[in-house]
mmCIF file of C-alpha atoms in Angstrom:
data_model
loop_
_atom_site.group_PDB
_atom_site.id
_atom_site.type_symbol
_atom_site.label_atom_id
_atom_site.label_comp_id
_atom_site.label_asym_id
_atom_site.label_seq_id
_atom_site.Cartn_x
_atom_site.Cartn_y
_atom_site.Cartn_z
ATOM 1 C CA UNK A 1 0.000 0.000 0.000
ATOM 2 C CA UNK A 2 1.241 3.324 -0.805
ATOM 3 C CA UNK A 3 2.107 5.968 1.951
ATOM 4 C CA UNK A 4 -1.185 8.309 0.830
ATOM 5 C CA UNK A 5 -2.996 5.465 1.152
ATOM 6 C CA UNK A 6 -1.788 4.331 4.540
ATOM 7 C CA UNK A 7 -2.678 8.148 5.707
ATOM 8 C CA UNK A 8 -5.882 8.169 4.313
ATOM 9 C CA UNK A 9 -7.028 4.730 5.475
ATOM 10 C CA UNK A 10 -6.179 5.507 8.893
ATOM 11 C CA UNK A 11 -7.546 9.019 9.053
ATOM 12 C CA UNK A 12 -10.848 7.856 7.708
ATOM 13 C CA UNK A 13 -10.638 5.103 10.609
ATOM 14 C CA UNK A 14 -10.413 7.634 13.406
ATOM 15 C CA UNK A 15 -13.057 10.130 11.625
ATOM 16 C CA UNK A 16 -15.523 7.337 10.893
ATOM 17 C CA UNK A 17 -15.417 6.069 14.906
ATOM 18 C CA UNK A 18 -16.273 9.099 15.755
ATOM 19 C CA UNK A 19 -12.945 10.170 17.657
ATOM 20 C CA UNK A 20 -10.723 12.290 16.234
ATOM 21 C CA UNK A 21 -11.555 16.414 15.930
ATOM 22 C CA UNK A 22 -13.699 16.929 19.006
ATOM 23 C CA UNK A 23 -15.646 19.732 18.991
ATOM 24 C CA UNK A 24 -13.914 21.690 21.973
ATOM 25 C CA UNK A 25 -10.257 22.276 20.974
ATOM 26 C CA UNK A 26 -7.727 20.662 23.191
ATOM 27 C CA UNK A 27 -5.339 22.940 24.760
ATOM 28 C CA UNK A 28 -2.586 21.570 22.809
ATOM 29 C CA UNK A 29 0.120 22.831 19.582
ATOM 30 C CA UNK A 30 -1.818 23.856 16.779
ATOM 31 C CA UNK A 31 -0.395 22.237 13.639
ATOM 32 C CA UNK A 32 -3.238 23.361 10.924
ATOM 33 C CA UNK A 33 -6.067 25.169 10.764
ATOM 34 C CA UNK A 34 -9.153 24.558 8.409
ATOM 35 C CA UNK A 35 -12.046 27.315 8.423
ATOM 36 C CA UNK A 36 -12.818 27.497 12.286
ATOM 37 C CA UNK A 37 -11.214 24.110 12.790
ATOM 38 C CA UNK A 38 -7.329 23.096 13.897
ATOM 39 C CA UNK A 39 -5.852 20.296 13.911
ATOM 40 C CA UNK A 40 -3.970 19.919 17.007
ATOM 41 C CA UNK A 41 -0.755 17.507 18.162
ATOM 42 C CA UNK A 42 -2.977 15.492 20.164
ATOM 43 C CA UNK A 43 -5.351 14.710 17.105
ATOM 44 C CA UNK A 44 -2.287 13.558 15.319
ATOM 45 C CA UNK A 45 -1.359 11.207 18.308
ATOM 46 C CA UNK A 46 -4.537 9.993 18.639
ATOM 47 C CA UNK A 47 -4.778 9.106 15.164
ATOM 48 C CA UNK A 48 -1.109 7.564 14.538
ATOM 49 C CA UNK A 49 -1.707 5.853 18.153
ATOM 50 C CA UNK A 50 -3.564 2.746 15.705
ATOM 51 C CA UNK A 51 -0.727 2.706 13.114
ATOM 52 C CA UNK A 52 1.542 -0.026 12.389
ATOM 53 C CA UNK A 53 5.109 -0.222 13.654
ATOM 54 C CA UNK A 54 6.578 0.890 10.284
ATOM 55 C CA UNK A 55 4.161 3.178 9.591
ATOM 56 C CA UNK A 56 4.600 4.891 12.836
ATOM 57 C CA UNK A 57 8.121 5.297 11.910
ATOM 58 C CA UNK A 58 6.552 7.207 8.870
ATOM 59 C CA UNK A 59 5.129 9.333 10.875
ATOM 60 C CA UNK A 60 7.904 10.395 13.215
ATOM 61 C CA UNK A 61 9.926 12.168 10.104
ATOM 62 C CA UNK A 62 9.237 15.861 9.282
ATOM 63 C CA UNK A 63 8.154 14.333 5.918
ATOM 64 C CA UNK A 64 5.739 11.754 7.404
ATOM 65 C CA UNK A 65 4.350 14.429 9.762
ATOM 66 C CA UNK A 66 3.791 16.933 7.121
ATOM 67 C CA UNK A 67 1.725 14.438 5.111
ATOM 68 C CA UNK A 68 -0.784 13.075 7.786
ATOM 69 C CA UNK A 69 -1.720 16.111 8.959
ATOM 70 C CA UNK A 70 -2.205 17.812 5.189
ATOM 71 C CA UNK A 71 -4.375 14.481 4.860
ATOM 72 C CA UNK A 72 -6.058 15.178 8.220
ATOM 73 C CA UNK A 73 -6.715 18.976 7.179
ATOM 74 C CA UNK A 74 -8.324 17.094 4.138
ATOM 75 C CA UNK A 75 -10.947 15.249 6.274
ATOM 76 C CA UNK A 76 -11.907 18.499 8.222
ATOM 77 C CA UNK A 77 -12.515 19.594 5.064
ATOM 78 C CA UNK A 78 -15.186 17.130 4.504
ATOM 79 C CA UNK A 79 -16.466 17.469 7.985
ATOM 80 C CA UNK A 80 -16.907 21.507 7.210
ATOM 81 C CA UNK A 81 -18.566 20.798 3.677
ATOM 82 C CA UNK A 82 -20.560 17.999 5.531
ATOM 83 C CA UNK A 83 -21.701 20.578 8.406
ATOM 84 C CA UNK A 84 -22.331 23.334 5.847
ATOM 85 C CA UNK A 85 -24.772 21.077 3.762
ATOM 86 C CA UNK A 86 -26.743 19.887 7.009
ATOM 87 C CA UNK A 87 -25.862 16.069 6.470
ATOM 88 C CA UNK A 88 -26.543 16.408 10.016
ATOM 89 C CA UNK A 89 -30.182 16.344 9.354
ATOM 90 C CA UNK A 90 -30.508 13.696 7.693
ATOM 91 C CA UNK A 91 -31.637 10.407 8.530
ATOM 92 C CA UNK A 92 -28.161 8.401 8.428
ATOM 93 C CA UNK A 93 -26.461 10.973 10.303
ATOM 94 C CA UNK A 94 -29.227 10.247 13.146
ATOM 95 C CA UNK A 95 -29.286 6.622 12.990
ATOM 96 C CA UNK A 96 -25.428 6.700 12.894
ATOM 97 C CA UNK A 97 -25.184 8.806 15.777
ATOM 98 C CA UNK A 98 -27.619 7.142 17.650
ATOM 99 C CA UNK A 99 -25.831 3.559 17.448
ATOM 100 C CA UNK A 100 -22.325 5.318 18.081
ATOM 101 C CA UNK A 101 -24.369 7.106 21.291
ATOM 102 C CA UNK A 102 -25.314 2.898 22.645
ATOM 103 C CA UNK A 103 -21.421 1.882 22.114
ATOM 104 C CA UNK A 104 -20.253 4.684 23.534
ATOM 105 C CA UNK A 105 -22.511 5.252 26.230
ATOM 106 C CA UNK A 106 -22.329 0.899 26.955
ATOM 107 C CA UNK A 107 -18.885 1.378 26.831
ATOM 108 C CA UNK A 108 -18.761 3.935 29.758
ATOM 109 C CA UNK A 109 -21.257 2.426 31.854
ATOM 110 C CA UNK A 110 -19.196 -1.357 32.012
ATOM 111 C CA UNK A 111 -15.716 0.977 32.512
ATOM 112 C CA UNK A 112 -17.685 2.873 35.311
ATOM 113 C CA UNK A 113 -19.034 -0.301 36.828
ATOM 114 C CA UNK A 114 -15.752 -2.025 36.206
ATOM 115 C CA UNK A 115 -13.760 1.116 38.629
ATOM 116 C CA UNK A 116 -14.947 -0.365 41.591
ATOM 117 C CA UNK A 117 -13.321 -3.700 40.652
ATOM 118 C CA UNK A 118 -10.232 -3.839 42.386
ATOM 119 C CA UNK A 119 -7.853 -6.317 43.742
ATOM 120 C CA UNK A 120 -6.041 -6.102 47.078
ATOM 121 C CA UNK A 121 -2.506 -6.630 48.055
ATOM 122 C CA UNK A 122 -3.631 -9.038 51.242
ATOM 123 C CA UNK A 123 -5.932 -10.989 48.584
ATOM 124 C CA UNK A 124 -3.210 -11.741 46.310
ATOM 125 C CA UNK A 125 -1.295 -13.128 49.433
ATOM 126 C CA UNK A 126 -3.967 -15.134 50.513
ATOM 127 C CA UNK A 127 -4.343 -17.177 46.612
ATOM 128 C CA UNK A 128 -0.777 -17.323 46.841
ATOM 129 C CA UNK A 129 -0.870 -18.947 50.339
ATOM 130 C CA UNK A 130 -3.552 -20.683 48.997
ATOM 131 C CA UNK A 131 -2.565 -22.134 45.625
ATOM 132 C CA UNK A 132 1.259 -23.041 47.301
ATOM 133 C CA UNK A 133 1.138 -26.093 45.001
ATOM 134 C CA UNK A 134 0.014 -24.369 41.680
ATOM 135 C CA UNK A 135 3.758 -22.358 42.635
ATOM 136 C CA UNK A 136 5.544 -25.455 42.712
ATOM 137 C CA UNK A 137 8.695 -26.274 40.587
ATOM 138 C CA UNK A 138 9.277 -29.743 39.658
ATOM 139 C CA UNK A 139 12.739 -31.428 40.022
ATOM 140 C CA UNK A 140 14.676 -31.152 36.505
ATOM 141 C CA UNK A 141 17.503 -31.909 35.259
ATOM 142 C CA UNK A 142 19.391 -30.542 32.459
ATOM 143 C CA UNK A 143 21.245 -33.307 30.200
ATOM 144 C CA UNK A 144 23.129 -34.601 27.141
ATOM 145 C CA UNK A 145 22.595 -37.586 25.178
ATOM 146 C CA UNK A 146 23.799 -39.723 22.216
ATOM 147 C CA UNK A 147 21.622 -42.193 20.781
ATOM 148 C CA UNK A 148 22.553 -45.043 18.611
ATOM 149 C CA UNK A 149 19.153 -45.494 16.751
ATOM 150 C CA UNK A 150 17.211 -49.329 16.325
ATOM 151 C CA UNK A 151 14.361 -49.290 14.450
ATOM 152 C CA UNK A 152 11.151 -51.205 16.766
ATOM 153 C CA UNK A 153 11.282 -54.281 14.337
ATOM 154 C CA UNK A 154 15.049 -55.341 14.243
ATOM 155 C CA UNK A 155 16.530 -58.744 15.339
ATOM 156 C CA UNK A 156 18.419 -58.893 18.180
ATOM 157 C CA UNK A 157 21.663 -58.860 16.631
ATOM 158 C CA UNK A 158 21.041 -55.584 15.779
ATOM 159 C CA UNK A 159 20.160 -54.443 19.219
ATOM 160 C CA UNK A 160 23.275 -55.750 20.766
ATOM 161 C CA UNK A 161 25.421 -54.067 18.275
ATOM 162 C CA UNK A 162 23.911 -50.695 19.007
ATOM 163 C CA UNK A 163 24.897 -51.395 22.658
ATOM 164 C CA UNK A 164 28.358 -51.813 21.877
ATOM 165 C CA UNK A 165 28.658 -49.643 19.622
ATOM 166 C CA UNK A 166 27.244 -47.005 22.248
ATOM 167 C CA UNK A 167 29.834 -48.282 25.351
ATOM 168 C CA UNK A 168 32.671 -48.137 22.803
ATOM 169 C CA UNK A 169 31.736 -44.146 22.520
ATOM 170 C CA UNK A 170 31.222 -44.373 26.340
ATOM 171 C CA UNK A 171 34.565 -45.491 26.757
ATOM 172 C CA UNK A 172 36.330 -43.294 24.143
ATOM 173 C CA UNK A 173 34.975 -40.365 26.171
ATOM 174 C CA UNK A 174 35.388 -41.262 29.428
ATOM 175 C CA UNK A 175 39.602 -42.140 28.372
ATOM 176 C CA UNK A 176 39.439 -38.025 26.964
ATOM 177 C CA UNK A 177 39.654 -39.612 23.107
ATOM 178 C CA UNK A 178 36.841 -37.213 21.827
ATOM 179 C CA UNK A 179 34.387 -35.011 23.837
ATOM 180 C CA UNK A 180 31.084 -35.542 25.190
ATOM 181 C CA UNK A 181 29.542 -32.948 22.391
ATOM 182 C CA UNK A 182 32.033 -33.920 19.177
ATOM 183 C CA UNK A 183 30.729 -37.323 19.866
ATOM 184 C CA UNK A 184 26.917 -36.387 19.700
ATOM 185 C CA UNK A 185 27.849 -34.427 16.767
ATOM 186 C CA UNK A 186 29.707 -37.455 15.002
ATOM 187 C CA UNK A 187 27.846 -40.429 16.026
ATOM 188 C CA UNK A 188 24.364 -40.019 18.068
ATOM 189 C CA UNK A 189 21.435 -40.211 15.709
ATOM 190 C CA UNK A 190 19.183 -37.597 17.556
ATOM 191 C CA UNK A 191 18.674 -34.475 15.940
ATOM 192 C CA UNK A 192 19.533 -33.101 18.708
ATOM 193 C CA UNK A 193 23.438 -33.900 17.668
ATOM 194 C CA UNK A 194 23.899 -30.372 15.956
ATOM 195 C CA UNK A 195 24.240 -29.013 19.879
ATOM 196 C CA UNK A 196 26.226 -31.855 20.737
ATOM 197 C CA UNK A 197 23.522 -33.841 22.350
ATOM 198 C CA UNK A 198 22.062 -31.090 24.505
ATOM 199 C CA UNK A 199 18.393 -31.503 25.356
ATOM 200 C CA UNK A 200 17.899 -28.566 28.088
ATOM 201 C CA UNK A 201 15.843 -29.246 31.159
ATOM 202 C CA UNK A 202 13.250 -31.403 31.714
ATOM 203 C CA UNK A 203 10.748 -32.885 34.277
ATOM 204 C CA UNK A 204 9.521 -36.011 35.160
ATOM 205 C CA UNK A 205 6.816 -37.150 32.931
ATOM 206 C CA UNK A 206 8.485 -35.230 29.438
ATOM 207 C CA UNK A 207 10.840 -38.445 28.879
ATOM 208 C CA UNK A 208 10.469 -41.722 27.920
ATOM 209 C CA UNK A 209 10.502 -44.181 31.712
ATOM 210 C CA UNK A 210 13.727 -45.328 31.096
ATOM 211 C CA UNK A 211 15.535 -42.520 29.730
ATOM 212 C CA UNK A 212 14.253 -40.202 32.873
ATOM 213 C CA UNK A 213 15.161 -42.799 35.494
ATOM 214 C CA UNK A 214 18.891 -42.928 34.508
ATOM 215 C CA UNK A 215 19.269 -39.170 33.913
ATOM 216 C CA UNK A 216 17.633 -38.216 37.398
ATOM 217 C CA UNK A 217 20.319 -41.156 38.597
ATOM 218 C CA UNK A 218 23.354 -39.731 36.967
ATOM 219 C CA UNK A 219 25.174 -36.675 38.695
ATOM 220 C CA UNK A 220 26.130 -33.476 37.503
ATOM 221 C CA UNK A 221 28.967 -34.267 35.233
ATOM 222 C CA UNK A 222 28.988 -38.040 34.860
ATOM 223 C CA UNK A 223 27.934 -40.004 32.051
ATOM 224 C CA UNK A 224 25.109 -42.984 32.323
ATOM 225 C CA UNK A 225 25.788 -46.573 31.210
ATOM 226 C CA UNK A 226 23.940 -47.329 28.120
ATOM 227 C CA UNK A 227 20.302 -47.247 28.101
ATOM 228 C CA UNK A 228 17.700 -48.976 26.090
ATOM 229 C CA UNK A 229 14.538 -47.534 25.252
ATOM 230 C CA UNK A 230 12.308 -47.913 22.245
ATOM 231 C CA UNK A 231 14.248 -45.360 19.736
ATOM 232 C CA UNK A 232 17.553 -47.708 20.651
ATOM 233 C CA UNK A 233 20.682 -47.400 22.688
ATOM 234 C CA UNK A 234 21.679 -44.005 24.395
ATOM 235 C CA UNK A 235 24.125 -42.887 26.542
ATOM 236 C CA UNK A 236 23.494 -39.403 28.811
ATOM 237 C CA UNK A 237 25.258 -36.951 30.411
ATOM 238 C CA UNK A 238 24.393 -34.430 33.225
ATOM 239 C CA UNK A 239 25.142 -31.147 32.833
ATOM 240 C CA UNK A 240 23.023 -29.304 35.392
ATOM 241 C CA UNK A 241 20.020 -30.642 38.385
ATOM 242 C CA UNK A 242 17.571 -28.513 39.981
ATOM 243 C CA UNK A 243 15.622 -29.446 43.331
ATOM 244 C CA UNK A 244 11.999 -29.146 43.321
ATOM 245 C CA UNK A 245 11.170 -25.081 44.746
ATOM 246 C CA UNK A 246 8.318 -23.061 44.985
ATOM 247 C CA UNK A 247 8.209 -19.593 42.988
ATOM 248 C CA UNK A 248 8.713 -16.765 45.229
ATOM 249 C CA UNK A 249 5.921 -14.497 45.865
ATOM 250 C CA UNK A 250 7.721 -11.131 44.162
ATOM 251 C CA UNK A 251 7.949 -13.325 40.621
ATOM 252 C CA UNK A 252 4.081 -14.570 40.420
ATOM 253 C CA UNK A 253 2.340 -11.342 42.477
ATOM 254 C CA UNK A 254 1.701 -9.333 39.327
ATOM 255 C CA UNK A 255 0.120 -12.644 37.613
ATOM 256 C CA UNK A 256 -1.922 -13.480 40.536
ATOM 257 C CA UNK A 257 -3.068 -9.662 40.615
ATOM 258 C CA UNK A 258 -4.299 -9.643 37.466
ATOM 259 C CA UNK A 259 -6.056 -13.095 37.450
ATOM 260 C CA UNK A 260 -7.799 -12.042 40.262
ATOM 261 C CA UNK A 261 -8.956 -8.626 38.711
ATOM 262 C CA UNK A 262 -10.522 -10.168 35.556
ATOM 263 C CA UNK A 263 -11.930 -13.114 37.746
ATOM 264 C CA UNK A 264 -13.526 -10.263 39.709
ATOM 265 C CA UNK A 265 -14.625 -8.084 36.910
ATOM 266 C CA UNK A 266 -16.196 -10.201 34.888
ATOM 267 C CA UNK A 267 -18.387 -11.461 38.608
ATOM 268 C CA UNK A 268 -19.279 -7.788 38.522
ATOM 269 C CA UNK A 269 -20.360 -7.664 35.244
ATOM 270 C CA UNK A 270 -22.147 -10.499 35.394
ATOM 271 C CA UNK A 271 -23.990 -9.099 39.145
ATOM 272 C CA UNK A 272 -24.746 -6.146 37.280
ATOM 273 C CA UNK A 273 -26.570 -7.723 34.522
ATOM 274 C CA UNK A 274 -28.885 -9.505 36.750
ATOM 275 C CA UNK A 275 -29.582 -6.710 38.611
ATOM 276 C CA UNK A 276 -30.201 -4.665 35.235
ATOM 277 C CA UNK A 277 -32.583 -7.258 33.642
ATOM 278 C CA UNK A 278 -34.704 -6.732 37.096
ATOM 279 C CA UNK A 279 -35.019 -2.816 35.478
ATOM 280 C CA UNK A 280 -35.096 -3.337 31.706
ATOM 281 C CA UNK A 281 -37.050 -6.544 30.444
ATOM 282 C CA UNK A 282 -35.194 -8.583 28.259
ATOM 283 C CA UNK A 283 -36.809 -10.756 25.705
ATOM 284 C CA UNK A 284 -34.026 -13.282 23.089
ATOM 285 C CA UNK A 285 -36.086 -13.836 20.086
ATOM 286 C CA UNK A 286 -34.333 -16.607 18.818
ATOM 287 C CA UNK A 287 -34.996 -20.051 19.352
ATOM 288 C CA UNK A 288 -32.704 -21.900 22.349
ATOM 289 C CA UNK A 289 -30.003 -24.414 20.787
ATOM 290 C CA UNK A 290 -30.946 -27.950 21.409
ATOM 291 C CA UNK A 291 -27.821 -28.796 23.151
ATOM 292 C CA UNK A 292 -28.423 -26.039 25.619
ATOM 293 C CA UNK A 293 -31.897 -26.733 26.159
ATOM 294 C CA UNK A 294 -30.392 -30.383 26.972
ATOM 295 C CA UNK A 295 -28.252 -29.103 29.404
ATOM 296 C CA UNK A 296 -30.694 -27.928 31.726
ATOM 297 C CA UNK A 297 -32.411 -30.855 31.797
#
């Protein structure tokens, strides 16, 4: 899309919701003036504030500037020729006012109702002290591997060369012949080989039985005897361990805060519209989905 194009898209978007040139001028730089109107810095925030990231950048050189607000002088001029010609009188301007007036005026009433929603510090202690388990951080363990791959129908033979194959690379390492990682990298047939056999952490449960049990064995440093599982023969090292903790408080507070807050507004939302459809009747002229209607049953 061209950069007129850009401009004019997103000045029609701000003039069309309703939002950009208010009537009463903000006390703010003047940076055009159209008839009785101005355009003001704060028009030309609000209306770069829904522009993309590169576009934005646009906008920030003299050039960029220059051109958005010669477009946004261009839409005033509409809105003059629009005032002058009483488009305000007719029918679409009403009906579009008065569906912008229920957004608007819904929008202010759930953001008024919504203020009194707040979330204390003692009550996001209290789910923290709570929820202690939902903090909890597993035992993990951060390891190496090479694997010597065996397909899940091969003969035995072929099994019990993979394990030797694997404890002769066991051995080579632990006698300093070739490294842990130049190993992986030559001979393991993980993908994981192109970072020399590192796998990162993990927690019980996210490896295969047998694999887990002899990493969570093996210390920091050492390097397993050869382990069978159903991808084949590996052989793991230890590079790291970390006890089972709990997070600290600081870390998760902010989290906790805010799933408290939008647990709680949306209870006062919901408060308020039963208490509103005791004031204003409310009739749903469509017919109930079967599978709800089941569901009270």
């Amino acid at each position: 899309m061209k950069k007129k194009n850009i401009i004019l898209a997103l000045t029609l978007t701000v003039a069309l919701s309703g939002a950009a040139f208010a009537a009463d001028e903000k006390k703010d730089e003047i940076l055009a003036k159209v008839g009785s109107e101005t355009v003001t810095q704060a028009d030309f925030d609000q209306v770069t504030s829904g522009a993309q990231p590169s576009q934005a950048a646009y906008f920030s050189t003299p050039e960029g500037k220059r051109a958005l607000v010669e477009d946004m002088a261009n839409s005033v001029l509409f809105y003059l020729w629009g005032k002058d010609n009483k488009l305000a009188e007719t029918d679409k301007y009403k009906e579009t006012i008065a569906e912008l007036e229920k957004r608007v005026l819904a929008g202010m009433a759930m953001e008024k109702i919504l203020s009194g929603a707040k979330v204390s510090d003692e009550e996001v202690r209290k789910f923290y002290d709570d929820h202690k388990a939902a903090f909890k951080v597993p035992e993990s363990v951060k390891a190496s591997h090479i694997l010597i791959q065996v397909s899940k129908d091969a003969g035995n033979d072929l099994w019990k060369k993979a394990q030797k194959e694997v404890a002769k690379i066991r051995k080579d390492i632990l006698a300093g012949k070739v490294s842990f990682e130049d190993a992986a990298k030559r001979d393991s047939d993980c993908p994981s080989k192109s970072r020399g056999g590192d796998l990162g952490f993990f927690t019980e449960g996210q490896m295969v039985p047998e694999f887990e049990k002899a990493a969570f064995a093996t210390k920091i440093g050492d390097i397993s005897d050869p382990v069978k599982t159903q991808f084949g023969y590996h052989i793991i090292k230890v590079t790291d361990h970390k006890d089972a903790s709990e997070q600290p408080f600081d870390e998760v507070k902010d989290g906790i805060r805010q799933q408290l807050l939008q647990q709680k507004q949306r209870d006062t939302l919901s408060e308020y519209v039963d208490k509103l459809k005791k004031t204003y009747k409310v009739e749903i002229l469509l017919p109930e989905p079967k599978e709800a209607s089941a569901d009270k049953k």
